Coordinates of C-alpha atoms and ligand atoms in Angstrom, one line a residue:
X1 CA 40.7 49.8 100.2
X2 CA 42.1 49.4 103.6
X3 CA 44.8 47.2 102.2
X4 CA 45.5 49.8 99.5
X5 CA 45.8 52.4 102.2
X6 CA 48.3 50.3 104.2
X7 CA 50.4 49.7 101.2
X8 CA 50.4 53.4 100.4
X9 CA 51.5 54.1 104.0
X10 CA 54.4 51.6 103.9
X11 CA 55.5 52.9 100.5
X12 CA 55.4 56.5 101.8
X13 CA 57.2 55.7 105.0
X14 CA 59.9 53.7 103.1
X15 CA 60.5 56.6 100.8
X16 CA 60.7 59.0 103.7
X17 CA 63.3 56.9 105.5
X18 CA 65.5 56.6 102.4
X19 CA 65.3 60.3 101.5
X20 CA 68.8 61.8 101.9
X21 CA 68.1 65.5 101.4
X22 CA 65.7 68.2 102.3
X23 CA 64.9 68.6 98.7
X24 CA 64.0 64.9 98.0
X25 CA 61.9 64.9 101.2
X26 CA 60.0 67.9 99.9
X27 CA 59.3 66.0 96.7
X28 CA 58.0 63.1 98.7
X29 CA 55.7 65.5 100.7
X30 CA 54.2 66.8 97.4
X31 CA 53.9 63.3 95.9
X32 CA 52.0 61.6 98.9
X33 CA 50.4 64.5 100.8
X34 CA 49.9 67.0 98.0
X35 CA 46.6 68.1 96.4
X36 CA 47.1 65.7 93.6
X37 CA 48.5 62.9 95.7
X38 CA 46.9 59.5 96.4
X39 CA 45.6 60.4 99.9
X40 CA 43.7 63.4 98.6
X41 CA 42.3 61.1 95.9
X42 CA 41.2 58.6 98.5
X43 CA 39.4 61.2 100.5
X44 CA 37.7 62.5 97.3
X45 CA 36.6 58.9 96.5
X46 CA 34.9 58.5 99.9
X47 CA 31.6 59.7 98.4
X48 CA 31.3 56.5 96.5
X49 CA 31.5 54.3 99.6
X50 CA 28.3 53.1 101.4
X51 CA 27.4 55.6 104.1
X52 CA 28.1 53.2 107.0
X53 CA 31.7 52.6 105.9
X54 CA 32.5 56.3 105.5
X55 CA 33.4 57.2 109.1
X56 CA 35.7 54.2 109.5
X57 CA 37.5 54.8 106.3
X58 CA 37.6 58.5 107.0
X59 CA 39.4 57.9 110.3
X60 CA 41.8 55.4 108.6
X61 CA 42.8 57.9 105.9
X62 CA 43.3 60.6 108.5
X63 CA 45.4 58.3 110.6
X64 CA 47.6 57.3 107.6
X65 CA 47.9 61.0 106.7
X66 CA 48.8 61.9 110.3
X67 CA 51.4 59.2 110.6
X68 CA 53.0 60.0 107.2
X69 CA 53.1 63.7 108.1
X70 CA 54.6 63.0 111.5
X71 CA 57.4 60.7 110.2
X72 CA 58.1 63.1 107.4
X73 CA 58.4 66.1 109.7
X74 CA 60.7 64.2 112.1
X75 CA 62.9 63.2 109.2
X76 CA 62.8 66.7 107.8
X77 CA 64.1 68.1 111.2
X78 CA 67.0 65.6 111.1
X79 CA 67.9 66.3 107.5
X80 CA 67.8 70.1 108.1
X81 CA 70.1 69.8 111.1
X82 CA 72.5 67.7 109.0
X83 CA 72.5 70.3 106.3
X84 CA 73.3 73.1 108.8
X85 CA 76.2 71.2 110.3
X86 CA 77.6 70.3 106.9
X87 CA 77.5 74.0 106.0
X88 CA 79.2 75.0 109.3
X89 CA 81.8 72.4 108.7
X90 CA 82.5 73.7 105.2
X91 CA 82.9 77.2 106.6
X92 CA 85.0 76.2 109.6
X93 CA 88.3 78.1 110.1
X94 CA 91.2 76.6 111.9
X95 CA 92.3 79.6 114.0
X96 CA 95.4 77.8 115.1
X97 CA 96.9 77.8 111.5
X98 CA 99.6 80.4 110.9
X99 CA 98.5 83.5 109.0
X100 CA 99.8 84.7 105.7
X101 CA 102.6 87.1 106.5
X102 CA 101.9 90.6 105.3
X103 CA 105.6 91.6 105.2
X104 CA 106.9 95.0 106.1
X105 CA 108.3 97.5 103.6
X106 CA 111.6 99.3 103.9
X107 CA 113.3 102.3 102.4
X108 CA 115.0 102.0 99.0
X109 CA 118.8 102.0 99.6
X110 CA 119.0 105.2 97.5
X111 CA 116.4 107.0 99.6
X112 CA 118.2 105.8 102.7
X113 CA 121.6 107.1 101.6
X114 CA 120.1 110.4 100.4
X115 CA 118.4 110.9 103.7
X116 CA 121.6 110.0 105.6
X117 CA 123.5 112.6 103.6
X118 CA 120.7 115.2 104.1
X119 CA 120.6 114.6 107.8
X120 CA 124.3 115.2 108.1
X121 CA 124.2 118.5 106.3
X122 CA 121.0 119.6 108.1
X123 CA 122.9 119.0 111.3
X124 CA 125.5 121.5 110.0
X125 CA 122.9 124.1 109.4
X126 CA 122.1 123.5 105.7
X127 CA 118.6 124.0 104.1
X128 CA 117.4 121.4 101.6
X129 CA 116.6 123.2 98.2
X130 CA 115.0 121.8 95.1
X131 CA 114.9 122.7 91.5
X132 CA 113.2 121.6 88.2
X133 CA 114.5 118.6 86.3
X134 CA 113.4 120.2 83.0
X135 CA 115.7 123.1 83.1
X136 CA 116.6 126.2 81.1
X137 CA 120.0 126.1 79.3
X138 CA 120.7 129.4 81.2
X139 CA 120.6 127.8 84.7
X140 CA 122.2 124.5 83.7
X141 CA 125.1 126.0 81.8
X142 CA 125.2 129.8 81.2
X143 CA 124.8 131.0 84.8
X144 CA 127.4 128.4 85.8
X145 CA 130.1 130.0 83.6
X146 CA 129.5 127.7 80.7
X147 CA 128.4 130.0 77.8
X148 CA 127.1 128.5 74.5
X149 CA 130.0 126.8 72.6
X150 CA 132.1 126.3 75.8
X151 CA 134.0 123.1 75.2
X152 CA 133.3 121.9 78.8
X153 CA 129.6 121.4 77.8
X154 CA 130.8 118.2 76.2
X155 CA 131.7 116.9 79.6
X156 CA 128.0 116.4 80.1
X157 CA 126.1 114.9 77.2
X158 CA 122.6 116.4 77.3
X159 CA 119.0 115.6 76.4
X160 CA 117.7 118.8 74.8
X161 CA 114.0 119.4 74.6
X162 CA 114.2 122.7 72.7
X163 CA 117.3 124.8 72.0
X164 CA 117.0 126.5 75.3
X165 CA 115.5 123.8 77.5
X166 CA 117.0 120.4 78.5
X167 CA 116.8 117.7 81.2
X168 CA 119.3 119.0 83.8
X169 CA 122.7 117.3 83.5
X170 CA 123.6 118.1 87.1
X171 CA 122.1 119.6 90.2
X172 CA 124.3 122.7 89.9
X173 CA 121.5 124.8 88.3
X174 CA 120.0 124.9 91.8
X175 CA 123.1 126.9 92.8
X176 CA 122.2 129.6 90.3
X177 CA 118.5 129.6 91.1
X178 CA 119.2 129.8 94.9
X179 CA 121.6 132.7 94.5
X180 CA 119.0 134.5 92.5
X181 CA 116.3 133.8 95.1
X182 CA 118.5 134.8 98.2
X183 CA 119.2 138.2 96.7
X184 CA 122.7 138.7 98.1
X185 CA 122.1 137.1 101.5
X186 CA 124.5 134.4 102.8
X187 CA 123.1 130.8 102.8
X188 CA 123.9 127.1 103.0
X189 CA 122.0 124.6 100.9
X190 CA 122.0 121.0 100.0
X191 CA 120.1 119.9 96.9
X192 CA 119.3 116.3 96.1
X193 CA 117.6 115.4 92.8
X194 CA 117.5 113.4 89.6
X195 CA 119.8 114.3 86.7
X196 CA 120.0 113.1 83.1
X197 CA 122.8 112.4 80.7
X198 CA 123.0 110.9 77.2
X199 CA 124.9 107.9 78.4
X200 CA 124.6 104.2 77.5
X201 CA 123.4 102.3 80.5
X202 CA 125.9 99.8 82.0
X203 CA 127.1 98.6 85.4
X204 CA 128.4 102.1 86.3
X205 CA 126.4 104.4 84.0
X206 CA 122.8 105.3 83.8
X207 CA 121.0 107.9 81.7
X208 CA 119.2 109.0 84.8
X209 CA 120.8 109.1 88.2
X210 CA 120.9 111.2 91.4
X211 CA 123.2 114.0 92.5
X212 CA 123.5 115.9 95.7
X213 CA 124.8 119.4 95.4
X214 CA 126.0 121.5 98.2
X215 CA 126.6 125.3 98.2
X216 CA 127.7 127.7 100.9
X217 CA 127.9 131.5 100.2
X218 CA 128.9 134.1 102.7
X219 CA 131.7 136.4 103.8
X220 CA 135.0 134.8 104.4
X221 CA 134.1 131.4 103.2
X222 CA 137.5 129.7 102.5
X223 CA 138.9 126.6 101.0
X224 CA 139.7 125.4 104.5
X225 CA 136.0 125.5 105.3
X226 CA 135.3 123.3 102.3
X227 CA 138.0 120.9 103.4
X228 CA 136.8 120.7 107.0
X229 CA 133.2 120.1 105.9
X230 CA 134.2 117.3 103.5
X231 CA 136.4 115.7 106.1
X232 CA 133.6 115.6 108.6
X233 CA 131.3 114.3 105.9
X234 CA 133.7 111.5 104.9
X235 CA 134.2 110.4 108.5
X236 CA 130.4 110.4 109.1
X237 CA 129.6 108.3 106.1
X238 CA 132.6 105.9 106.0
X239 CA 134.0 105.8 109.5
X240 CA 136.1 108.0 111.8
X241 CA 139.4 106.5 110.6
X242 CA 138.9 107.9 107.1
X243 CA 141.4 110.4 105.7
X244 CA 140.5 112.6 102.7
X245 CA 142.7 114.0 100.0
X246 CA 141.9 116.8 97.5
X247 CA 143.3 116.5 94.0
X248 CA 143.3 119.4 91.6
X249 CA 140.5 119.2 89.0
X250 CA 138.5 121.3 86.6
X251 CA 134.9 122.5 86.7
X252 CA 133.9 125.7 84.9
X253 CA 131.8 126.9 87.9
X254 CA 134.5 126.5 90.6
X255 CA 138.0 127.9 90.8
X256 CA 140.1 126.3 92.2
X257 CA 138.4 122.9 91.6
X258 CA 139.1 119.6 93.3
X259 CA 138.2 116.0 93.4
X260 CA 138.0 114.4 96.8
X261 CA 139.2 110.9 97.6
X262 CA 138.8 109.0 100.8
X263 CA 141.2 106.5 102.2
X264 CA 139.9 103.0 101.3
X265 CA 137.5 101.8 103.9
X266 CA 138.1 98.2 102.9
X267 CA 141.9 97.8 103.0
X268 CA 142.7 101.0 105.0
X269 CA 145.0 102.3 102.3
X270 CA 147.1 99.2 101.4
X271 CA 145.4 98.6 98.1
X272 CA 142.6 96.2 97.3
X273 CA 139.9 95.5 94.6
X274 CA 137.6 98.3 96.0
X275 CA 140.2 101.0 95.6
X276 CA 141.8 99.3 92.6
X277 CA 145.1 99.0 94.4
X278 CA 145.5 102.8 95.0
X279 CA 144.4 103.0 98.6
X280 CA 142.1 105.9 97.6
X281 CA 138.5 106.1 96.4
X282 CA 137.1 109.1 94.5
X283 CA 133.9 110.4 96.1
X284 CA 133.0 113.8 94.8
X285 CA 133.8 117.0 92.9
X286 CA 134.1 120.4 94.6
X287 CA 135.7 123.8 94.6
X288 CA 135.4 127.5 95.4
X289 CA 132.6 129.2 93.6
X290 CA 133.9 131.0 90.5
X291 CA 133.7 134.8 90.7
X292 CA 131.7 134.8 87.4
X293 CA 129.1 132.5 88.9
X294 CA 128.8 134.7 92.1
X295 CA 128.5 137.8 89.9
X296 CA 125.7 136.3 87.7
X297 CA 124.0 135.2 90.9
X298 CA 124.0 138.8 92.2
X299 CA 126.8 138.5 94.7
X300 CA 129.9 140.7 94.7
X301 CA 132.9 138.4 94.6
X302 CA 135.0 141.0 96.3
X303 CA 132.8 140.8 99.4
X304 CA 131.3 137.3 99.3
X305 CA 132.8 133.9 98.5
X306 CA 131.5 130.4 98.6
X307 CA 132.3 126.7 98.1
X308 CA 130.3 124.0 96.2
X309 CA 130.4 120.3 95.9
X310 CA 128.5 117.7 94.0
X311 CA 128.3 113.9 94.5
X312 CA 126.5 110.9 93.3
X313 CA 124.6 109.0 96.1
X314 CA 124.4 105.9 93.9
X315 CA 128.2 105.7 93.9
X316 CA 128.3 106.3 97.6
X317 CA 125.6 103.6 98.3
X318 CA 127.4 101.2 95.9
X319 CA 130.7 101.6 97.8
X320 CA 129.1 101.6 101.2
X321 CA 126.9 98.5 100.6
X322 CA 129.1 96.7 98.1
X323 CA 126.5 97.0 95.2
X324 CA 128.1 96.0 91.9
X325 CA 125.7 97.4 89.3
X326 CA 124.0 100.8 89.3
X327 CA 121.0 99.4 87.4
X328 CA 120.0 97.5 90.6
X329 CA 118.7 100.9 91.9
X330 CA 116.2 101.4 89.2
X331 CA 114.9 97.9 88.3
X332 CA 112.7 97.6 91.5
X333 CA 113.6 94.0 92.3
X334 CA 112.1 93.6 95.8
X335 CA 114.7 91.0 96.6
X336 CA 117.4 93.6 96.1
X337 CA 115.5 96.3 98.1
X338 CA 114.6 94.0 100.9
X339 CA 118.2 93.5 101.8
X340 CA 118.3 97.0 103.1
X341 CA 116.1 96.7 106.1
X342 CA 117.0 99.5 108.4
X343 CA 118.4 97.9 111.4
X344 CA 119.1 101.1 113.3
X345 CA 115.4 102.2 113.0
Ligands
LIG401 N1 128.2 119.5 88.8 C1 129.4 118.7 88.8 C2 129.2 117.5 88.0 O1 128.1 117.1 87.7 C3 129.8 118.3 90.2 C4 130.2 119.5 91.0 C5 129.3 120.3 91.7 C6 131.5 120.0 91.0 C7 129.7 121.4 92.5 C8 131.9 121.0 91.7 C9 131.0 121.7 92.5 O2 130.2 116.8 87.6

């Protein structure tokens, strides 16, 4: 029995030494020291031994159990520590590695140009006004001296929703709305917003684009005020050396009507690809508010007068930044937008 016990001890110690995980060591503990294990069996079998051998054998079994327990516990401590450091190693973070750059956003070039234009006019005492994109035929056309059946309605192909409601084709309805709201008082407004036309999209056309409308109404507002304002504006947006020229044009809501060109900022007037060889670039439409429009807006054209202008900020941004396709503004390609990081803050 003593021999059997020694063999058991060697076997258990060998198993403990080669155990490579906390789990297998626990299995070994159950196998050798558990209630159904061989050591328990030996202790149970003691009763069959002659009385004089019992104390000696009892001591021996206890010694083996003590030794196996001790070695097992020591090995357990080592394996547990190893497991902890393996875990720590797996979770380790190299704080010296570079981080993932979050990137900073920037304004869309269109937002940027609209804000630049707004800032200029705000500095000249204008208020920013807004109006609905789904507009009544009355404000989009009638109140702007474009009665039903007027041929000039064809200048702006429209998306009708009902017979009397449409997606506004220009920001000019805000003129009519503002005149109504101001009830005969003088004012200066600038109105940026989306407009819609039944156009096929290509590099220079879009069924939805942006306009900025300007309107000044008061006593003694003259064509020279319009010209001076547009001249300042052109110089602010395209450089102090810019010249402007006004060409006669036609809009039903202004009389006289003009189109404004600026001297080419690329060639300075000699002729290049930007100005198509003419030395001039068309920027906007404008004119003196038509007496009919003033009257419908509640202003007496014998006492009050006004000027108005309308421009497309996409066109201005395209010229200013050399963008060759209007669709770039709406397709949200971040590579396009990211080129317009505001350097001036
Ligand atoms: N509303 C005109 C257009 O869309 C532009 C314009 C506005 C012209 C104001 C004159 C005065 O073509």
